[in-house]
Short mmCIF file of C-alpha atoms in Angstrom, two decimals:
data_model
loop_
_atom_site.label_atom_id
_atom_site.label_comp_id
_atom_site.label_asym_id
_atom_site.label_seq_id
_atom_site.Cartn_x
_atom_site.Cartn_y
_atom_site.Cartn_z
CA MET A 1 112.60 109.74 69.43
CA ARG A 2 113.68 106.83 68.61
CA ILE A 3 112.37 103.34 68.02
CA GLY A 4 114.49 100.29 67.63
CA ILE A 5 112.58 97.14 64.97
CA VAL A 6 112.12 93.79 66.18
CA ASN A 7 110.60 91.29 63.53
CA ASP A 8 112.57 88.67 61.55
CA MET A 9 109.37 89.32 58.56
CA PRO A 10 110.87 92.07 55.70
CA MET A 11 107.30 92.96 55.18
CA ALA A 12 105.97 93.28 58.53
CA VAL A 13 109.32 95.18 58.71
CA GLU A 14 108.88 97.19 55.98
CA MET A 15 105.04 98.07 57.23
CA LEU A 16 106.44 99.54 60.88
CA ARG A 17 108.89 101.72 58.79
CA ARG A 18 106.28 103.13 57.46
CA VAL A 19 104.30 103.72 60.87
CA ILE A 20 107.05 105.66 61.70
CA ALA A 21 107.49 107.63 59.38
CA LEU A 22 104.18 109.14 59.51
CA GLU A 23 105.07 111.03 62.42
CA PRO A 24 108.15 113.60 62.04
CA ALA A 25 109.23 113.00 65.66
CA PHE A 26 109.58 109.42 64.90
CA GLN A 27 113.30 108.11 63.77
CA VAL A 28 114.26 104.49 62.85
CA ALA A 29 116.88 103.85 65.58
CA TRP A 30 117.70 100.26 64.57
CA VAL A 31 116.56 97.29 62.69
CA ALA A 32 116.63 93.31 64.53
CA ALA A 33 116.07 90.13 62.78
CA ASP A 34 115.69 87.91 66.68
CA GLY A 35 115.27 88.78 70.19
CA GLN A 36 119.33 87.88 70.73
CA GLU A 37 120.42 90.40 68.17
CA ALA A 38 117.83 92.74 69.46
CA VAL A 39 119.21 92.52 73.21
CA ASP A 40 122.84 93.51 71.22
CA LEU A 41 121.75 96.76 69.61
CA CYS A 42 120.00 97.41 72.95
CA ALA A 43 122.91 97.66 75.28
CA ARG A 44 125.35 99.56 72.60
CA ASP A 45 122.58 101.87 71.37
CA ARG A 46 119.44 101.98 73.78
CA PRO A 47 116.30 103.36 72.05
CA ASP A 48 113.90 104.69 73.67
CA LEU A 49 111.09 102.69 72.38
CA VAL A 50 111.07 99.32 71.10
CA LEU A 51 108.63 97.69 69.06
CA MET A 52 108.50 93.83 69.51
CA ASP A 53 107.99 90.65 67.75
CA LEU A 54 107.17 87.39 69.57
CA ILE A 55 107.79 84.67 67.66
CA MET A 56 111.62 84.80 66.05
CA PRO A 57 114.40 82.76 65.57
CA VAL A 58 117.44 82.56 68.20
CA MET A 59 115.18 84.16 70.64
CA ASP A 60 111.82 84.88 71.39
CA GLY A 61 110.12 88.45 72.10
CA VAL A 62 109.45 87.58 75.62
CA GLU A 63 113.27 86.53 76.61
CA ALA A 64 114.36 89.13 74.39
CA THR A 65 111.80 91.41 76.54
CA ARG A 66 113.29 90.26 80.12
CA ARG A 67 116.79 90.34 79.13
CA ILE A 68 116.82 93.82 78.01
CA MET A 69 114.68 95.49 81.02
CA GLY A 70 117.01 92.94 83.56
CA ALA A 71 120.39 95.18 81.50
CA THR A 72 119.19 98.20 80.17
CA PRO A 73 115.97 98.81 80.26
CA CYS A 74 114.10 101.39 78.13
CA ALA A 75 110.12 101.32 77.29
CA ILE A 76 109.02 98.08 74.64
CA VAL A 77 105.28 97.41 73.20
CA VAL A 78 105.25 93.60 71.47
CA VAL A 79 104.08 94.11 68.53
CA THR A 80 103.12 90.62 66.59
CA SER A 81 100.87 89.06 64.03
CA ASP A 82 96.81 88.31 65.59
CA VAL A 83 97.55 89.73 69.06
CA ALA A 84 94.76 87.64 70.09
CA ARG A 85 96.38 84.14 69.41
CA HIS A 86 99.53 84.80 71.45
CA THR A 87 97.68 85.52 74.85
CA SER A 88 99.77 83.92 77.13
CA ARG A 89 103.61 85.02 75.38
CA VAL A 90 101.77 88.39 75.43
CA PHE A 91 101.25 88.65 79.10
CA ASP A 92 104.71 86.89 79.65
CA ALA A 93 106.06 89.76 78.20
CA MET A 94 104.11 92.44 80.33
CA GLY A 95 105.09 90.72 83.45
CA HIS A 96 108.93 90.88 82.16
CA GLY A 97 108.03 95.27 81.93
CA ALA A 98 106.59 95.17 78.34
CA LEU A 99 104.26 98.28 78.05
CA ASP A 100 101.32 97.75 75.96
CA ALA A 101 101.20 94.43 73.35
CA ALA A 102 98.99 95.89 69.70
CA ASP A 103 98.42 94.05 66.30
CA THR A 104 100.78 94.44 63.27
CA PRO A 105 99.13 97.46 61.22
CA VAL A 106 97.61 95.41 57.90
CA VAL A 107 100.44 94.73 54.58
CA GLY A 108 98.54 96.66 52.19
CA ALA A 109 95.80 98.63 54.13
CA ALA A 110 94.63 101.13 51.95
CA ASP A 111 94.32 104.06 54.35
CA LEU A 112 97.25 103.32 55.78
CA GLY A 113 97.34 106.51 58.60
CA VAL A 114 94.06 104.81 59.67
CA ALA A 115 95.63 100.79 60.11
CA ALA A 116 98.21 102.73 61.98
CA ALA A 117 96.52 105.46 64.29
CA PRO A 118 96.38 102.31 67.00
CA LEU A 119 100.06 102.03 67.45
CA LEU A 120 101.44 105.72 66.49
CA ARG A 121 98.36 106.49 69.49
CA LYS A 122 100.51 104.08 71.66
CA ILE A 123 103.91 105.03 70.55
CA ARG A 124 102.77 108.71 71.73
CA ASN A 125 101.12 108.27 75.03
CA ILE A 126 104.90 106.28 75.80
CA GLY A 127 106.22 109.09 74.40
CA TRP A 128 105.14 111.61 76.62
CA LEU A 129 105.04 108.76 79.64
CA ILE A 130 109.21 109.23 79.30
CA GLY A 131 108.73 112.57 78.63
CA ARG A 132 106.96 113.39 82.41
CA TYR A 133 108.72 110.08 83.49
CA GLY A 134 110.30 111.29 87.80
CA ARG A 135 107.96 114.89 87.48
CA ARG A 136 105.79 114.50 90.94
CA LEU A 137 102.41 115.51 90.34
CA PRO A 138 100.50 118.36 93.15
CA LEU A 139 97.97 116.29 95.58
CA SER A 140 94.17 116.52 94.70
CA PRO A 141 91.41 117.09 97.84
CA VAL A 142 89.09 114.06 98.64
CA ALA A 143 86.06 115.49 99.30
CA VAL A 144 84.30 112.36 101.94
CA PRO A 145 80.35 113.07 102.07
CA ALA A 146 78.48 111.27 104.88
CA PRO A 147 79.82 107.26 105.40
CA GLN A 148 77.76 104.92 104.67
CA ALA A 149 78.61 101.85 105.62
CA HIS A 150 79.23 98.28 103.99
CA ALA A 151 79.68 95.28 105.43
CA GLN A 152 82.12 94.05 103.62
CA GLY A 153 85.64 94.86 103.00
CA LEU A 154 87.89 95.57 99.62
CA LEU A 155 90.80 95.57 98.52
CA VAL A 156 91.82 97.90 95.52
CA ILE A 157 95.15 96.53 93.54
CA GLY A 158 96.02 99.05 90.15
CA ALA A 159 99.02 97.82 87.80
CA SER A 160 100.88 98.98 84.72
CA ALA A 161 104.30 97.77 83.32
CA GLY A 162 105.53 94.11 84.62
CA GLY A 163 101.76 93.75 85.81
CA PRO A 164 100.48 90.82 84.85
CA ALA A 165 102.60 88.85 86.70
CA ALA A 166 103.31 90.37 89.37
CA LEU A 167 99.62 90.38 90.28
CA ALA A 168 99.57 86.65 89.19
CA GLN A 169 101.79 85.91 92.68
CA LEU A 170 100.37 88.51 94.64
CA LEU A 171 96.62 86.29 93.70
CA SER A 172 98.06 83.21 94.10
CA GLY A 173 98.82 83.87 98.02
CA ILE A 174 95.68 85.36 98.65
CA ALA A 175 93.19 82.10 100.08
CA PRO A 176 89.85 81.12 99.28
CA GLY A 177 87.89 83.04 102.25
CA PHE A 178 89.66 85.99 101.71
CA PRO A 179 86.87 88.44 103.25
CA ALA A 180 87.55 91.10 101.55
CA GLY A 181 86.02 91.91 97.04
CA ILE A 182 88.80 92.44 95.48
CA VAL A 183 89.34 94.79 92.40
CA LEU A 184 92.60 95.07 90.11
CA VAL A 185 92.77 97.94 87.85
CA GLN A 186 95.34 97.24 85.07
CA HIS A 187 96.87 99.26 82.24
CA VAL A 188 96.02 96.65 79.47
CA ASP A 189 93.48 97.23 76.31
CA ALA A 190 90.02 96.25 76.45
CA SER A 191 90.64 93.88 73.45
CA PHE A 192 93.44 92.11 75.99
CA ALA A 193 90.91 92.39 79.05
CA ALA A 194 89.42 89.26 78.78
CA GLY A 195 92.64 87.43 77.81
CA MET A 196 93.96 88.60 80.82
CA ALA A 197 91.24 88.35 83.47
CA ASP A 198 91.86 83.91 81.84
CA TRP A 199 94.93 84.21 82.16
CA LEU A 200 95.04 85.40 85.41
CA ASN A 201 91.58 82.55 86.55
CA GLU A 202 94.89 80.11 86.04
CA GLN A 203 96.86 81.86 88.76
CA ALA A 204 95.05 82.50 91.24
CA ARG A 205 92.97 80.66 93.72
CA LEU A 206 90.36 82.86 93.72
CA PRO A 207 87.41 83.48 90.89
CA VAL A 208 88.62 86.01 88.02
CA ARG A 209 86.97 87.46 85.10
CA LEU A 210 85.38 91.24 84.19
CA VAL A 211 84.10 94.11 86.26
CA ARG A 212 80.28 93.77 84.70
CA GLU A 213 78.34 97.32 84.57
CA GLY A 214 76.18 98.04 87.92
CA GLU A 215 77.47 94.71 89.82
CA GLN A 216 78.92 94.95 93.40
CA PRO A 217 82.15 94.02 94.89
CA ALA A 218 81.63 90.68 96.75
CA PRO A 219 84.02 88.45 98.89
CA GLY A 220 85.11 85.37 97.18
CA GLN A 221 86.00 86.61 93.81
CA ILE A 222 88.01 88.76 92.24
CA LEU A 223 86.71 91.45 89.62
CA LEU A 224 89.25 93.44 86.63
CA ALA A 225 88.00 96.45 84.49
CA GLY A 226 87.77 95.24 81.38
CA THR A 227 87.37 98.13 79.05
CA ASP A 228 89.23 100.54 77.78
CA ASP A 229 86.50 103.75 79.75
CA HIS A 230 87.36 104.05 83.45
CA LEU A 231 85.99 102.11 86.22
CA ARG A 232 84.77 103.87 89.24
CA LEU A 233 83.01 103.13 92.03
CA LEU A 234 79.71 105.15 92.81
CA ALA A 235 78.06 105.72 96.22
CA ASP A 236 75.43 102.91 96.40
CA GLY A 237 78.88 100.24 95.93
CA THR A 238 78.13 99.84 92.13
CA LEU A 239 80.81 99.15 89.93
CA ARG A 240 80.21 101.55 86.72
CA TYR A 241 82.43 102.42 83.84
CA ALA A 242 82.46 106.48 82.51
CA GLU A 243 84.29 107.98 79.46
CA ASP A 244 85.57 110.69 81.37
CA PRO A 245 87.69 112.25 82.17
CA LYS A 246 88.87 111.67 78.78
CA GLU A 247 91.48 113.37 78.91
CA SER A 248 93.62 111.00 80.46
CA LEU A 249 96.61 109.43 79.46
CA TYR A 250 95.90 106.02 81.16
CA ARG A 251 92.58 104.05 80.07
CA PRO A 252 91.52 102.44 82.53
CA SER A 253 93.15 105.16 85.24
CA ILE A 254 93.89 103.56 88.16
CA ASP A 255 94.07 107.25 89.78
CA VAL A 256 89.79 107.37 88.68
CA PHE A 257 88.97 104.02 89.96
CA PHE A 258 91.32 104.74 93.72
CA HIS A 259 89.70 108.65 94.61
CA SER A 260 86.16 106.94 93.47
CA VAL A 261 87.02 104.43 96.27
CA ALA A 262 88.08 106.84 98.71
CA GLN A 263 85.43 109.12 98.18
CA HIS A 264 82.38 106.25 98.31
CA TRP A 265 83.56 102.74 100.16
CA ARG A 266 82.96 103.26 103.46
CA GLY A 267 84.02 99.52 105.19
CA ARG A 268 87.48 98.49 105.54
CA ALA A 269 89.65 98.65 102.69
CA ALA A 270 93.12 98.82 101.02
CA GLY A 271 95.06 99.76 98.53
CA VAL A 272 98.01 98.85 96.59
CA LEU A 273 100.39 99.93 93.93
CA LEU A 274 102.05 97.42 92.25
CA THR A 275 104.86 97.83 89.51
CA GLY A 276 104.24 100.31 86.31
CA MET A 277 105.67 103.24 84.86
CA GLY A 278 105.14 106.70 85.24
CA GLN A 279 102.61 107.72 87.66
CA ASP A 280 98.92 107.05 87.39
CA GLY A 281 97.62 105.24 91.14
CA ALA A 282 99.76 107.08 93.39
CA ARG A 283 97.30 110.07 94.08
CA GLY A 284 95.24 107.50 94.67
CA LEU A 285 96.60 105.77 96.62
CA ARG A 286 97.25 109.04 98.84
CA ALA A 287 93.28 109.65 98.81
CA LEU A 288 93.18 106.18 100.16
CA ARG A 289 96.09 106.80 102.69
CA GLU A 290 93.75 109.77 104.42
CA ARG A 291 91.41 107.96 104.51
CA GLY A 292 93.08 106.20 107.29
CA TRP A 293 92.94 102.75 105.63
CA LEU A 294 96.36 100.51 104.97
CA THR A 295 97.91 101.73 101.50
CA ILE A 296 100.92 99.19 99.88
CA ALA A 297 103.44 99.99 97.47
CA GLN A 298 105.47 97.60 95.70
CA ASP A 299 108.87 97.89 96.70
CA GLN A 300 111.78 98.62 93.72
CA ALA A 301 114.16 95.19 94.69
CA SER A 302 111.12 93.26 92.89
CA SER A 303 109.56 95.83 90.87
CA ALA A 304 109.39 95.30 86.85
CA VAL A 305 109.37 99.31 86.91
CA TYR A 306 110.06 101.34 89.68
CA GLY A 307 107.61 104.14 88.02
CA MET A 308 104.33 103.80 89.82
CA PRO A 309 105.32 102.75 93.10
CA LYS A 310 108.32 105.46 93.02
CA ALA A 311 105.62 108.18 92.59
CA ALA A 312 103.78 107.10 95.76
CA ALA A 313 106.47 106.26 97.83
CA ALA A 314 107.57 109.66 97.16
CA MET A 315 104.40 111.76 98.05
CA GLN A 316 103.98 109.17 100.98
CA ALA A 317 100.74 107.53 99.25
CA ALA A 318 102.19 104.40 100.80
CA VAL A 319 101.89 103.62 104.70
CA GLU A 320 104.09 100.49 103.84
CA ILE A 321 106.34 99.60 100.80
CA ARG A 322 106.92 96.01 100.93
CA PRO A 323 108.45 92.84 98.32
CA LEU A 324 105.91 92.21 95.74
CA ASP A 325 106.65 88.30 97.83
CA GLN A 326 105.07 89.95 101.14
CA ILE A 327 102.10 91.57 100.13
CA ALA A 328 99.43 88.60 99.95
CA SER A 329 100.34 87.65 103.23
CA ARG A 330 100.30 91.34 104.95
CA LEU A 331 96.68 91.74 103.53
CA THR A 332 95.44 87.90 104.57
CA GLN A 333 97.14 89.65 108.13
CA ALA A 334 95.31 93.25 108.03
CA PHE A 335 92.02 91.54 106.53
CA ALA A 336 91.70 88.86 108.93
#
């Protein structure tokens, strides 16, 4: 796996080189000292993955991510010092297609393997995604127990790469008084989830916060999955976090949540699958469609990364395929 490093700090570059060297299958393709150089290098020699800093001279990491994903798209992970201090920039970069974010491993750590483990895990997962990209997965049957009615409606939305910006745009179009509870599953580390909820809260017209263990979705609020465990809807209508399935690449998994909704929700419902790499959420969206509910996949032209919606379209999981700017109005109509 060939990896580009974009960072103007020599010590950080050296640390990232040492981290990459820990994995025999990884190699440094090139090093760029600013975003513009990264854009140029990607155009000449596109790597499998770019480790992108945020704060740099000439061109910052947000703009570089936007230009790379527009011209020579490849997997990008934001790697910068103190990610928590740059929450808004991190989500701006993810809105342009960056897959994830991580703190730069600490220079001089006593055990480099321990310090590097979180970043190496992300890189390995992305390598897996690149290898599996485009394959169709078999559908799993969904067990449907005896009905148990829920009075209000439920809207469930899944997103990955490019998701923060897509969610912000969609949620800004949903007005107060929307008659369904809204639950979001976005592929993001638990350490960033609270920051993302705060960021989305500034964009949406309804309040956004993290899911609290054991609560029920209800109209008038937007709930975001907030841990590295999977979110599930139980038969009593409550939301719970669960470690299983442990082998799942994505934590939290959109498929796990959508399947639980298909199994247990007995009111009106709709599912939306937005931009993202891979196939998570496609089978779950199909399970929602099999219940007779409205399912929508974002179209290719408006997707930062046309992976998950493409997989949903391929397995006919989506009743409708729509550009992002039409989804909120369609949902408002569906729940009227």
